[in-house]
Short mmCIF file of C-alpha atoms in Angstrom, two decimals:
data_model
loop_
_atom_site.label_atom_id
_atom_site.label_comp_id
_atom_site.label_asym_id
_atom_site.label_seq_id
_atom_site.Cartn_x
_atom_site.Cartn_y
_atom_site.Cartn_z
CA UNK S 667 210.62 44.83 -27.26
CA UNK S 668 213.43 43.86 -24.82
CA UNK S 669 213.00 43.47 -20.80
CA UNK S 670 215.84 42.54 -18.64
CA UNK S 671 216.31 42.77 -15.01
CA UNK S 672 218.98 44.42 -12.70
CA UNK S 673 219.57 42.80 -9.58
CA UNK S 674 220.49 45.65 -7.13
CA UNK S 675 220.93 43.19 -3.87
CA UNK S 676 219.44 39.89 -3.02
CA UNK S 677 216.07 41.63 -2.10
CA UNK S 678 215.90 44.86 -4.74
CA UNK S 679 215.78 44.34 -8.93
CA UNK S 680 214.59 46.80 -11.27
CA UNK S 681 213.48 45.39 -14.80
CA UNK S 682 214.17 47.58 -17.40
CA UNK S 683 211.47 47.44 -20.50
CA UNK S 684 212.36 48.55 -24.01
CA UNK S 685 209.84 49.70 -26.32
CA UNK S 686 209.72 50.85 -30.40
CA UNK S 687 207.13 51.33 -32.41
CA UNK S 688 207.33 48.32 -34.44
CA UNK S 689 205.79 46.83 -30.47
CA UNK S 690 202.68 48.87 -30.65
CA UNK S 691 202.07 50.49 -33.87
CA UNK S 692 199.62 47.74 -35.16
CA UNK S 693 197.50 48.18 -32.65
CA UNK S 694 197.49 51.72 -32.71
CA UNK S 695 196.66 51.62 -36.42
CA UNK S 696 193.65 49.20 -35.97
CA UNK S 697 192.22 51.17 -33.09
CA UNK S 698 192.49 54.39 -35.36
CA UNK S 699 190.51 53.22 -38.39
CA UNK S 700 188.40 51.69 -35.54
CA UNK S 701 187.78 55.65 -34.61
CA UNK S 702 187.54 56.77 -38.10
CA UNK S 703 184.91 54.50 -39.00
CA UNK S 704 182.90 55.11 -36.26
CA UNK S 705 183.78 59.22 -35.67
CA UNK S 706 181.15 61.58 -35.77
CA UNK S 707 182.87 65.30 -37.20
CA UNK S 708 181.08 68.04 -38.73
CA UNK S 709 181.54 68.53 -42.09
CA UNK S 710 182.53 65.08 -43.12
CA UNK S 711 180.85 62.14 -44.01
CA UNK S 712 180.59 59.16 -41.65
CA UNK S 713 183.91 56.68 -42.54
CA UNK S 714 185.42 59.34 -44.39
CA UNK S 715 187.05 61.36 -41.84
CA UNK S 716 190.69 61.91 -43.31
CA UNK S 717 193.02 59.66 -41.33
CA UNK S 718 195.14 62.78 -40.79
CA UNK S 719 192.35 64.72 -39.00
CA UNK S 720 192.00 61.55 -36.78
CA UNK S 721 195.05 61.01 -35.69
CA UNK S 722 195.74 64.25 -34.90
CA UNK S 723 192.88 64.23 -32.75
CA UNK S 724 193.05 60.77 -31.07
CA UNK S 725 196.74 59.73 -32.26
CA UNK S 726 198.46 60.44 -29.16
CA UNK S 727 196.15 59.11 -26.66
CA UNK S 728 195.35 55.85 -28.58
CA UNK S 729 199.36 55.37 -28.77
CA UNK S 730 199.79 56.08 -24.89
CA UNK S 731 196.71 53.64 -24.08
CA UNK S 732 198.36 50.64 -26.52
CA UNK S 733 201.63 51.54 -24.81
CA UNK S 734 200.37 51.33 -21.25
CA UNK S 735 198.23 48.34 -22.17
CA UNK S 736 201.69 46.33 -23.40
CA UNK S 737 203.52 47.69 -20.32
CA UNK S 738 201.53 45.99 -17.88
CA UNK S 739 200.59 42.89 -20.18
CA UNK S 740 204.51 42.28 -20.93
CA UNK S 741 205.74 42.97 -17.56
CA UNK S 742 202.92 40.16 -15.67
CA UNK S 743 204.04 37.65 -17.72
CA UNK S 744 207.98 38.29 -17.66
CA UNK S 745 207.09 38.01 -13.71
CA UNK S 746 205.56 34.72 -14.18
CA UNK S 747 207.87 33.38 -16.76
CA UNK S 748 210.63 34.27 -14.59
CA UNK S 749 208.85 33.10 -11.56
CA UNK S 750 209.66 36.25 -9.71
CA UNK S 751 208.23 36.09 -5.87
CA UNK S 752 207.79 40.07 -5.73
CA UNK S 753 206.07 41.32 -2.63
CA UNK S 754 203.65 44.33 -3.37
CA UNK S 755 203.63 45.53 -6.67
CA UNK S 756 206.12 47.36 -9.23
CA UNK S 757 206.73 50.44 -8.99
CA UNK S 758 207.55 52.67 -11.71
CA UNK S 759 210.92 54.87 -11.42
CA UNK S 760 210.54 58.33 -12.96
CA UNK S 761 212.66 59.52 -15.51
CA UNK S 762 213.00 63.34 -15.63
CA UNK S 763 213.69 63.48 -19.44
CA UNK S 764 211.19 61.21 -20.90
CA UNK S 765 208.83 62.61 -23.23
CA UNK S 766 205.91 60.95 -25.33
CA UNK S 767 207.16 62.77 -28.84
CA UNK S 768 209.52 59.79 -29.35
CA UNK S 769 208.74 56.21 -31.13
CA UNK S 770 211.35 54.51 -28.53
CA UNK S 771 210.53 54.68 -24.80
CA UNK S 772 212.58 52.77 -22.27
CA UNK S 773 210.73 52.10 -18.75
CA UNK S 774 211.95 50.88 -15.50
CA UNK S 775 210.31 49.24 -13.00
CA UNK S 776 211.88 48.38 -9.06
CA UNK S 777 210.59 45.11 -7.53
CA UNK S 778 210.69 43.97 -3.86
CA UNK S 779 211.31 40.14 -3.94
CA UNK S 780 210.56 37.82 -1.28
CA UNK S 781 213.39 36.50 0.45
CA UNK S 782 214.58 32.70 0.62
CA UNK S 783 214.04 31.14 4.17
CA UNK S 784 213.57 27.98 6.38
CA UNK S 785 211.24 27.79 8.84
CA UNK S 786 212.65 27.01 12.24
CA UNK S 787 209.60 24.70 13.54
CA UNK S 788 212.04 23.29 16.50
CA UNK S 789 211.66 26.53 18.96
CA UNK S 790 213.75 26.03 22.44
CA UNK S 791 211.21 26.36 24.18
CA UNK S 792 208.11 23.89 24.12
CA UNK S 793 204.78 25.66 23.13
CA UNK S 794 202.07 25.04 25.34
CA UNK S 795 198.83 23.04 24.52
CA UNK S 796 196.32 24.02 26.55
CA UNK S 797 193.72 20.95 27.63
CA UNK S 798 191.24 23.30 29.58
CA UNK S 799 188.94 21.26 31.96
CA UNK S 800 185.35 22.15 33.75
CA UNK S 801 185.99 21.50 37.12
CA UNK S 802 183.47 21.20 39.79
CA UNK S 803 182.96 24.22 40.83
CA UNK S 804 182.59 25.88 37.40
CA UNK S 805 180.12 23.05 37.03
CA UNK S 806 177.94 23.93 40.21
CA UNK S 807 177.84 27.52 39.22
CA UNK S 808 176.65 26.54 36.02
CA UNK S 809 174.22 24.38 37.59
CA UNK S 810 173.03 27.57 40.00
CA UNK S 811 173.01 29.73 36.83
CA UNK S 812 170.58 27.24 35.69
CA UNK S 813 168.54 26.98 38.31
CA UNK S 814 167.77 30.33 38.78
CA UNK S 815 167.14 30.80 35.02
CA UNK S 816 164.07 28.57 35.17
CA UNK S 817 162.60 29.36 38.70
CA UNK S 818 160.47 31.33 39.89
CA UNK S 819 159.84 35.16 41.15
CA UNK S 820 158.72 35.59 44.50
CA UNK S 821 157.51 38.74 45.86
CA UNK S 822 159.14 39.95 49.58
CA UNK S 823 157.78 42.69 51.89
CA UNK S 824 161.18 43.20 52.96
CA UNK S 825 164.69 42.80 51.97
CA UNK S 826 166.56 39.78 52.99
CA UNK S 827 170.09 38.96 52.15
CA UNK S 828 169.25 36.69 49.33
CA UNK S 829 167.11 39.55 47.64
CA UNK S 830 166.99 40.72 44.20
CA UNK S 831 166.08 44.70 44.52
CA UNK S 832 164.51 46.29 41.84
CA UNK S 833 164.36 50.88 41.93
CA UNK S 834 165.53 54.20 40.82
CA UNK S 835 169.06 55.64 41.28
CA UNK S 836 168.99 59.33 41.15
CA UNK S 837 171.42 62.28 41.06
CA UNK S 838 170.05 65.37 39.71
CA UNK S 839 173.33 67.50 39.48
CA UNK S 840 174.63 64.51 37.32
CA UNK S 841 171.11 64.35 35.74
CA UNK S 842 170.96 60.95 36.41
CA UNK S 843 167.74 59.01 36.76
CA UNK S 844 168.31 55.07 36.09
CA UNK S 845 165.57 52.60 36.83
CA UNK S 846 167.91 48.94 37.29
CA UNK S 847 167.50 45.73 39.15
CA UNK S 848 170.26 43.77 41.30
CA UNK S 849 171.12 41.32 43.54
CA UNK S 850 171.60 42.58 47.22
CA UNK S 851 174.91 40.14 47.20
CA UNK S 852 176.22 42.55 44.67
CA UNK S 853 176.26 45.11 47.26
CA UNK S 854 180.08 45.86 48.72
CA UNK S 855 180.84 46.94 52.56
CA UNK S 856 178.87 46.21 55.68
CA UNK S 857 177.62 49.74 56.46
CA UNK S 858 175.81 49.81 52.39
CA UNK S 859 174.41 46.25 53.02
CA UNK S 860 172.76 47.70 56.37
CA UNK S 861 170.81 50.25 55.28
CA UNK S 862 169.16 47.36 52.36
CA UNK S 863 168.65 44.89 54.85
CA UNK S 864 164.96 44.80 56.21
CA UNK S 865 163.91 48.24 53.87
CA UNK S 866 160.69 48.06 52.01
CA UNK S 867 159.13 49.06 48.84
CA UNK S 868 158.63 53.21 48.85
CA UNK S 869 161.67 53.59 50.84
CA UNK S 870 164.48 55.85 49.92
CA UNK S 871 168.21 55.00 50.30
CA UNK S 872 171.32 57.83 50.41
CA UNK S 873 174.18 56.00 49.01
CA UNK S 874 177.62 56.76 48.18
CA UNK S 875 178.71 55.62 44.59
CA UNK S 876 182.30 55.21 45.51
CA UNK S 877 182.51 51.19 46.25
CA UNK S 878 178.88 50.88 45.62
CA UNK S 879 179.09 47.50 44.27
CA UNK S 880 181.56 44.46 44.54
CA UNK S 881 182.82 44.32 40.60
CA UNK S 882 183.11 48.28 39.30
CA UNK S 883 181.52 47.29 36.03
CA UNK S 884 177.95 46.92 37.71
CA UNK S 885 177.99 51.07 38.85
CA UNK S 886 178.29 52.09 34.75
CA UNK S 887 175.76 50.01 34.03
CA UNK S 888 173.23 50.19 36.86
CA UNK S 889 174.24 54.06 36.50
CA UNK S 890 173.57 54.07 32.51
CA UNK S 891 177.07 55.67 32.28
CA UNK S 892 179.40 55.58 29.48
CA UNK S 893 183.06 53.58 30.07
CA UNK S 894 184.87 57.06 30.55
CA UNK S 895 182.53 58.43 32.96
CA UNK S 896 182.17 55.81 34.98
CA UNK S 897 185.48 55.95 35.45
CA UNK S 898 186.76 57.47 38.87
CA UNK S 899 182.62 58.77 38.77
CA UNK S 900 182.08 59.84 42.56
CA UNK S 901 178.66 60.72 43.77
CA UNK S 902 175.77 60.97 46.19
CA UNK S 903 172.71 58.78 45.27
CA UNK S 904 169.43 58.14 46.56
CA UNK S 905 167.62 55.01 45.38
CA UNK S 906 163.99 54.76 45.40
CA UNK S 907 162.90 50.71 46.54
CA UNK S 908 160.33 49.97 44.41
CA UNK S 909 160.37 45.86 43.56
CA UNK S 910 161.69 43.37 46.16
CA UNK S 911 161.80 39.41 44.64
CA UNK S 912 163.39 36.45 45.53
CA UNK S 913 164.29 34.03 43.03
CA UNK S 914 162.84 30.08 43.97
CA UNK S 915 165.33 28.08 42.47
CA UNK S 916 164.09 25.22 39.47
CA UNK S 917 163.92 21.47 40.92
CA UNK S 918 166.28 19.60 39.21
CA UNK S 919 163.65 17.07 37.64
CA UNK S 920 162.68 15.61 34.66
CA UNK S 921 160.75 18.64 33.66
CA UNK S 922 163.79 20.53 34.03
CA UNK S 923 166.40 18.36 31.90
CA UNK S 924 163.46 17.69 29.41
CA UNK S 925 163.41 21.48 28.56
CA UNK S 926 167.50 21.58 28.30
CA UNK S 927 168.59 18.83 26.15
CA UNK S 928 164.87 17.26 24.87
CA UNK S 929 162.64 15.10 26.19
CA UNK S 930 164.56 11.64 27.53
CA UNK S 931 167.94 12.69 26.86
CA UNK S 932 169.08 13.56 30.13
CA UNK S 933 167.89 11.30 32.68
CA UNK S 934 169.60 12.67 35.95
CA UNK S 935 171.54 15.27 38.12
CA UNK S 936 174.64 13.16 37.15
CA UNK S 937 174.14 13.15 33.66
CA UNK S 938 172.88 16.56 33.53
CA UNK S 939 176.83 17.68 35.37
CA UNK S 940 178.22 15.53 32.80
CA UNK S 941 176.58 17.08 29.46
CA UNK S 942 177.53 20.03 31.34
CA UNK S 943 181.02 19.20 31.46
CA UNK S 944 181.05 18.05 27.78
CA UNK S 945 179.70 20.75 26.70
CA UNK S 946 181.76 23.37 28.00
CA UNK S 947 184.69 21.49 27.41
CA UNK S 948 183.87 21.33 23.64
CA UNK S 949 183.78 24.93 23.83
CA UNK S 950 187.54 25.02 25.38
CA UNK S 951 188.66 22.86 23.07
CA UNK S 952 188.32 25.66 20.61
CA UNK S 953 189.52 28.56 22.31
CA UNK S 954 192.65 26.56 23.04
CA UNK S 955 192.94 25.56 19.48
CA UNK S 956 192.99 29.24 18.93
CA UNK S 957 195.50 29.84 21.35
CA UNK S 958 197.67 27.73 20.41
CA UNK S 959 197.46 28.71 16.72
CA UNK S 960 198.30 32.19 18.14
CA UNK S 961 201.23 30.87 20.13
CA UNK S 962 202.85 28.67 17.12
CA UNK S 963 201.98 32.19 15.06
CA UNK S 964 204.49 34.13 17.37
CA UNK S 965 207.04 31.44 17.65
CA UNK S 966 207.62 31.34 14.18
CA UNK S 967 207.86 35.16 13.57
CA UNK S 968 210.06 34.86 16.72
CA UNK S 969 212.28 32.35 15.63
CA UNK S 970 212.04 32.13 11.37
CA UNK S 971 214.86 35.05 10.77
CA UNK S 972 215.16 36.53 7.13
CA UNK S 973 215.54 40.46 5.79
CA UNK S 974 212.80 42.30 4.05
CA UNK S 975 213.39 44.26 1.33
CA UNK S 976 211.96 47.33 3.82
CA UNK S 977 212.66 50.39 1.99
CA UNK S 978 210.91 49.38 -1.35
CA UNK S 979 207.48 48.56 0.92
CA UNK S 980 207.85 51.45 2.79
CA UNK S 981 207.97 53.19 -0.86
CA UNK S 982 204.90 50.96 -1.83
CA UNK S 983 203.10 51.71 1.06
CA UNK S 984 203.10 55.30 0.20
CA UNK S 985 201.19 54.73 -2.91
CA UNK S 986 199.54 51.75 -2.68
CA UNK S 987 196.48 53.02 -0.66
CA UNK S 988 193.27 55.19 -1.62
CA UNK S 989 195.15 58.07 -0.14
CA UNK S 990 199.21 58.52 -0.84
CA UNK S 991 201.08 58.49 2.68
CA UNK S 992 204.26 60.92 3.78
CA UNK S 993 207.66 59.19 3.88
CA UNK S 994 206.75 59.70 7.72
CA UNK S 995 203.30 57.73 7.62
CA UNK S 996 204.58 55.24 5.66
CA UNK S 997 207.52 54.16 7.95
CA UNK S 998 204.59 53.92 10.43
CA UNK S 999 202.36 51.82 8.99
CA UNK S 1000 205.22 49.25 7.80
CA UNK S 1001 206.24 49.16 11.42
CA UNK S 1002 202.93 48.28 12.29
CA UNK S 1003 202.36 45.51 9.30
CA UNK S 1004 206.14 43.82 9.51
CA UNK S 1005 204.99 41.05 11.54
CA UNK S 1006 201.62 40.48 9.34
CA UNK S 1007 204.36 40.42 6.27
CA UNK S 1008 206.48 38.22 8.00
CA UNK S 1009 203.66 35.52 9.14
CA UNK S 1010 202.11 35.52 5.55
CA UNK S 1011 205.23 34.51 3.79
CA UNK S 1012 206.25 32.19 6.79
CA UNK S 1013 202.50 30.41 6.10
CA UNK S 1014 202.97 30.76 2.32
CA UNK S 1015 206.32 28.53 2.58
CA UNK S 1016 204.82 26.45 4.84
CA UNK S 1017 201.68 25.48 2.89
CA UNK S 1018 203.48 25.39 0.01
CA UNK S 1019 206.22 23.55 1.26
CA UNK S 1020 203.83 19.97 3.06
CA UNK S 1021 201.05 20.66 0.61
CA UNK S 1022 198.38 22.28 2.95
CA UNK S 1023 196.73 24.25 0.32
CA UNK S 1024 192.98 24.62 0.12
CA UNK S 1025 191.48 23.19 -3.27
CA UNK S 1026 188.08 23.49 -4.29
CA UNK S 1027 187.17 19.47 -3.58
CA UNK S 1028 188.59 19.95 0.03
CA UNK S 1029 186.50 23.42 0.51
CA UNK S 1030 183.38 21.83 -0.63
CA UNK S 1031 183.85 18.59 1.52
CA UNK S 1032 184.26 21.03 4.71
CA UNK S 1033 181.41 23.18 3.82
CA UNK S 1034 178.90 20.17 3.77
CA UNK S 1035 180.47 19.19 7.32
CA UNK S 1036 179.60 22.81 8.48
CA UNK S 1037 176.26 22.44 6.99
CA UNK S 1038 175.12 19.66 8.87
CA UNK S 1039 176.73 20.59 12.22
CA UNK S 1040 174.26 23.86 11.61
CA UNK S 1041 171.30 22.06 10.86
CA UNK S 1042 171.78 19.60 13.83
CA UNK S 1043 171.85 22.35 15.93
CA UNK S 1044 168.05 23.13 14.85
CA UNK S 1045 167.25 19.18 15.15
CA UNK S 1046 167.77 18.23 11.85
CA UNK S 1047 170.09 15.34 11.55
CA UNK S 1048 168.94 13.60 8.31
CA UNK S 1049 169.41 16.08 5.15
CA UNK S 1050 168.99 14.41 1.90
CA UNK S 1051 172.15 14.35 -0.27
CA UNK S 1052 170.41 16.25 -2.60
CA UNK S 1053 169.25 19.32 -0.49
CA UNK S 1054 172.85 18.67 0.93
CA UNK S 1055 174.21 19.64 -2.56
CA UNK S 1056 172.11 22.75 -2.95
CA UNK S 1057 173.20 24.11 0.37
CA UNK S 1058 176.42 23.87 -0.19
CA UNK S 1059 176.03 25.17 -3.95
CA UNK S 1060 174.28 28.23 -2.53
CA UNK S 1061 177.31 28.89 0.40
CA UNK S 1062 179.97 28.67 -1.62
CA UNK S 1063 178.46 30.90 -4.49
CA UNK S 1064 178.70 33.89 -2.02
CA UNK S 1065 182.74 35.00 -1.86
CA UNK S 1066 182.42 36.17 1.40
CA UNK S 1067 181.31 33.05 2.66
CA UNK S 1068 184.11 31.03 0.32
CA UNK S 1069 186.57 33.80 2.21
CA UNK S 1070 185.51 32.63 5.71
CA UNK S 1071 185.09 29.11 5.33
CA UNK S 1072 188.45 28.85 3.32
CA UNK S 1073 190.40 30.90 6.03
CA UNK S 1074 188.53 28.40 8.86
CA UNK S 1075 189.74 25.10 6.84
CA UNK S 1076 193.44 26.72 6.09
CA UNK S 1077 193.94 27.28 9.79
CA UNK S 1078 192.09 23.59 10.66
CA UNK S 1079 195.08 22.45 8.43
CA UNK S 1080 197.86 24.61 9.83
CA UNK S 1081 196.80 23.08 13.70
CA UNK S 1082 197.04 19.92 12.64
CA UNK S 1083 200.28 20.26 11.27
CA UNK S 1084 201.30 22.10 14.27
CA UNK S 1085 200.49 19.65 16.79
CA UNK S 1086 202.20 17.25 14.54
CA UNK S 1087 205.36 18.73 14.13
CA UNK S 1088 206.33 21.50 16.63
CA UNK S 1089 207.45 20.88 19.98
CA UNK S 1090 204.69 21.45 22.52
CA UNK S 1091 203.60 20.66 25.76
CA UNK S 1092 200.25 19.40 27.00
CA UNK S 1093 199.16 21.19 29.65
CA UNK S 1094 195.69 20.94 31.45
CA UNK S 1095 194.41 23.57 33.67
CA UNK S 1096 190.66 24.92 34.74
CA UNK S 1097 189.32 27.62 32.59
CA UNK S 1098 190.30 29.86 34.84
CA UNK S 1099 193.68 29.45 35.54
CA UNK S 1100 194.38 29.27 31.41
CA UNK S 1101 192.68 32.75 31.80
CA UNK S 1102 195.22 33.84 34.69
CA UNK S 1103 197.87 32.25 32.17
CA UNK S 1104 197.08 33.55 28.68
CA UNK S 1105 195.43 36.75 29.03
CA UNK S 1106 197.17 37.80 32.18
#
């Protein structure tokens, strides 16, 4: 057998693999005594099937399985031996006058390889690093939110401006018939809030849908309509009073932080605004991780510049799939992949590059970390090592798991290396001005 390689540009090869019988024939030998001793044929003994009546039966497919079989085994390793980066997989080139009668076959193969890069990890422009803070006012809503959670319902005869109304929205050319419950605050326009104000329980309401409510969302769901038809929805409603509460707000006592946090862990409304600033900021801290990874992520594609070998994947992508693609579809879908190409050979180099790689001792040292943050969570802060050990065990022997936890511990890596070693700028802002900023 012979294999050599044509490069065709710095991106394109196509090995060429030479094959004689002298490769295979062994093989196809043993496997055809294998058959005889085993065949079943009428009119001959068990073992004794004449080799000739054997091979004419099974000959050809036995020698196109042990020639397929060396194919793929011969072409892996030359790959690895020659330490080929190929991108996809090989594809076979057809040959219009090949035929199976022959003892010599020749069989070409066109690779995509990888190209050589640097990473450019000094953009011009700083990345930001977003330090998102809970200011005061997102604390005292949270601190509202809180308060109304654990108070109490009071029954009104007749609606005030702090009411919470609870009735029937009907419109029977629309065929709808919605029982919901809101707060009157949530009503938009002067002339709406009017006809709410001082009505009772058995009362009926016209209404117009149109600017209803003060945030649009709160008509499709009071309404029970779908996305699309609450969009631009316009009708006449009459709603049917049939619940009128008022919500007493929670003390902020003992009782109250007791039920939060546990009993004697929160003392105070000062340390109650504080947990409640840790707490969300922990949260941030996470999301801006995230965005930041997402930033650095774009950067790089932005700013790492190398050629793909594009025709050969569009090619591959044709065939590669559970369904084969048209020329057409292909193009598309590599248009939409390039930049998930580009980022996973930009990461590749990268983790290859400062040793970021995820082994199996660093996997199972993060894992037990994850364990015990879960468990703390339900109050249980002092797992044996033992139990510790057969946790873990029983994660990591699910590959799904192993797939998420590995993916969370790459990118953990990646950050840190990030922040280390591309040029950002801190910035701190409330959460919602990094909202304004990064989701826009």
């Amino acid at each position: 057998m012979k294999i050599t390689k044509e490069d065709i540009d710095a991106l394109n090869s196509v090995v060429k693999i030479d094959i004689t019988a002298n490769d295979y024939q062994e093989k196809v030998d043993t496997q055809l005594n294998d058959y005889r001793r085993k065949a079943n044929i009428p009119g001959f003994r068990k073992g004794h099937v004449p080799m000739s009546l054997v091979k004419k039966q099974y000959g050809r497919s036995v020698m196109i399985d042990e020639v397929n079989k060396l194919l793929q085994e011969s072409l892996s390793k030359y790959l690895v031996e020659e330490k080929l980066d190929v991108l996809g997989n090989p594809l076979p080139k057809m040959q219009d006058n090949f035929s199976w009668d022959e003892d010599k076959f020749s069989f070409e193969f066109e690779l995509g390889l990888a190209p050589e890069f640097e990473v450019n990890l000094k953009p011009k422009k700083a990345i930001n690093s977003y330090k998102i803070v809970a200011d005061d006012k997102m604390i005292n809503n949270q601190l509202e939110n809180i308060r109304e959670q654990y108070g109490k319902m009071i029954t009104q005869d007749a609606i005030e401006d702090n009411s919470n109304v609870t009735g029937t929205f009907v419109n029977e050319e629309k065929e709808i018939e919605k029982k919901s419950t809101f707060k009157l605050e949530k009503i938009k326009g002067k002339a709406n809030l009017k006809k709410f104000v001082g009505s009772k329980v058995g009362d009926v309401i016209e209404l117009k849908s149109k600017n209803l409510f003060t945030d649009d969302h709160m008509l499709m769901n009071v309404l029970g309509l779908s996305h699309d038809d609450a969009h631009d929805f316009e009708a006449l409603l009459t709603f049917t009073i049939e619940e009128i509460t008022q919500t007493e707000l929670a003390e902020l006592n003992q009782e109250l932080f007791d039920k939060l946090f546990g009993e004697g862990l929160v003392k105070s409304e000062e340390e109650l605004k504080t947990r409640l600033k840790e707490d969300a900021e922990k949260q941030f801290g996470s999301q801006a991780d995230q965005q930041l990874l997402n930033a650095v992520t774009e950067s790089l594609i932005e700013n790492t510049n190398f050629e793909l070998p594009s025709e050969f994947l569009k090619k591959w992508l044709a065939v590669s799939g559970e369904k084969p693609m048209t020329p057409e579809q292909a193009g598309e879908e590599y248009e939409r992949s390039e930049k998930g190409l580009r980022y996973q050979l930009i990461e590749g180099k990268l983790m290859n590059d400062h040793k970021l790689q995820v082994n199996y001792d660093d996997l199972k040292e993060y894992t037990k970390g994850f364990v015990k943050t879960q468990m703390a969570q339900f109050g249980d802060n002092k797992i044996e090592d033992k139990e510790l050990e057969e946790i873990v065990g029983r994660v990591l022997s699910n590959q799904e798991e192993v797939k998420r936890l590995s993916d969370q511990l790459k990118n953990e890596k990646l950050l840190t290396f990030f922040k280390e070693n591309i040029k950002i700028k801190a910035k701190e802002v409330t959460y919602e001005d990094f909202v304004k900023e990064v989701y826009k």
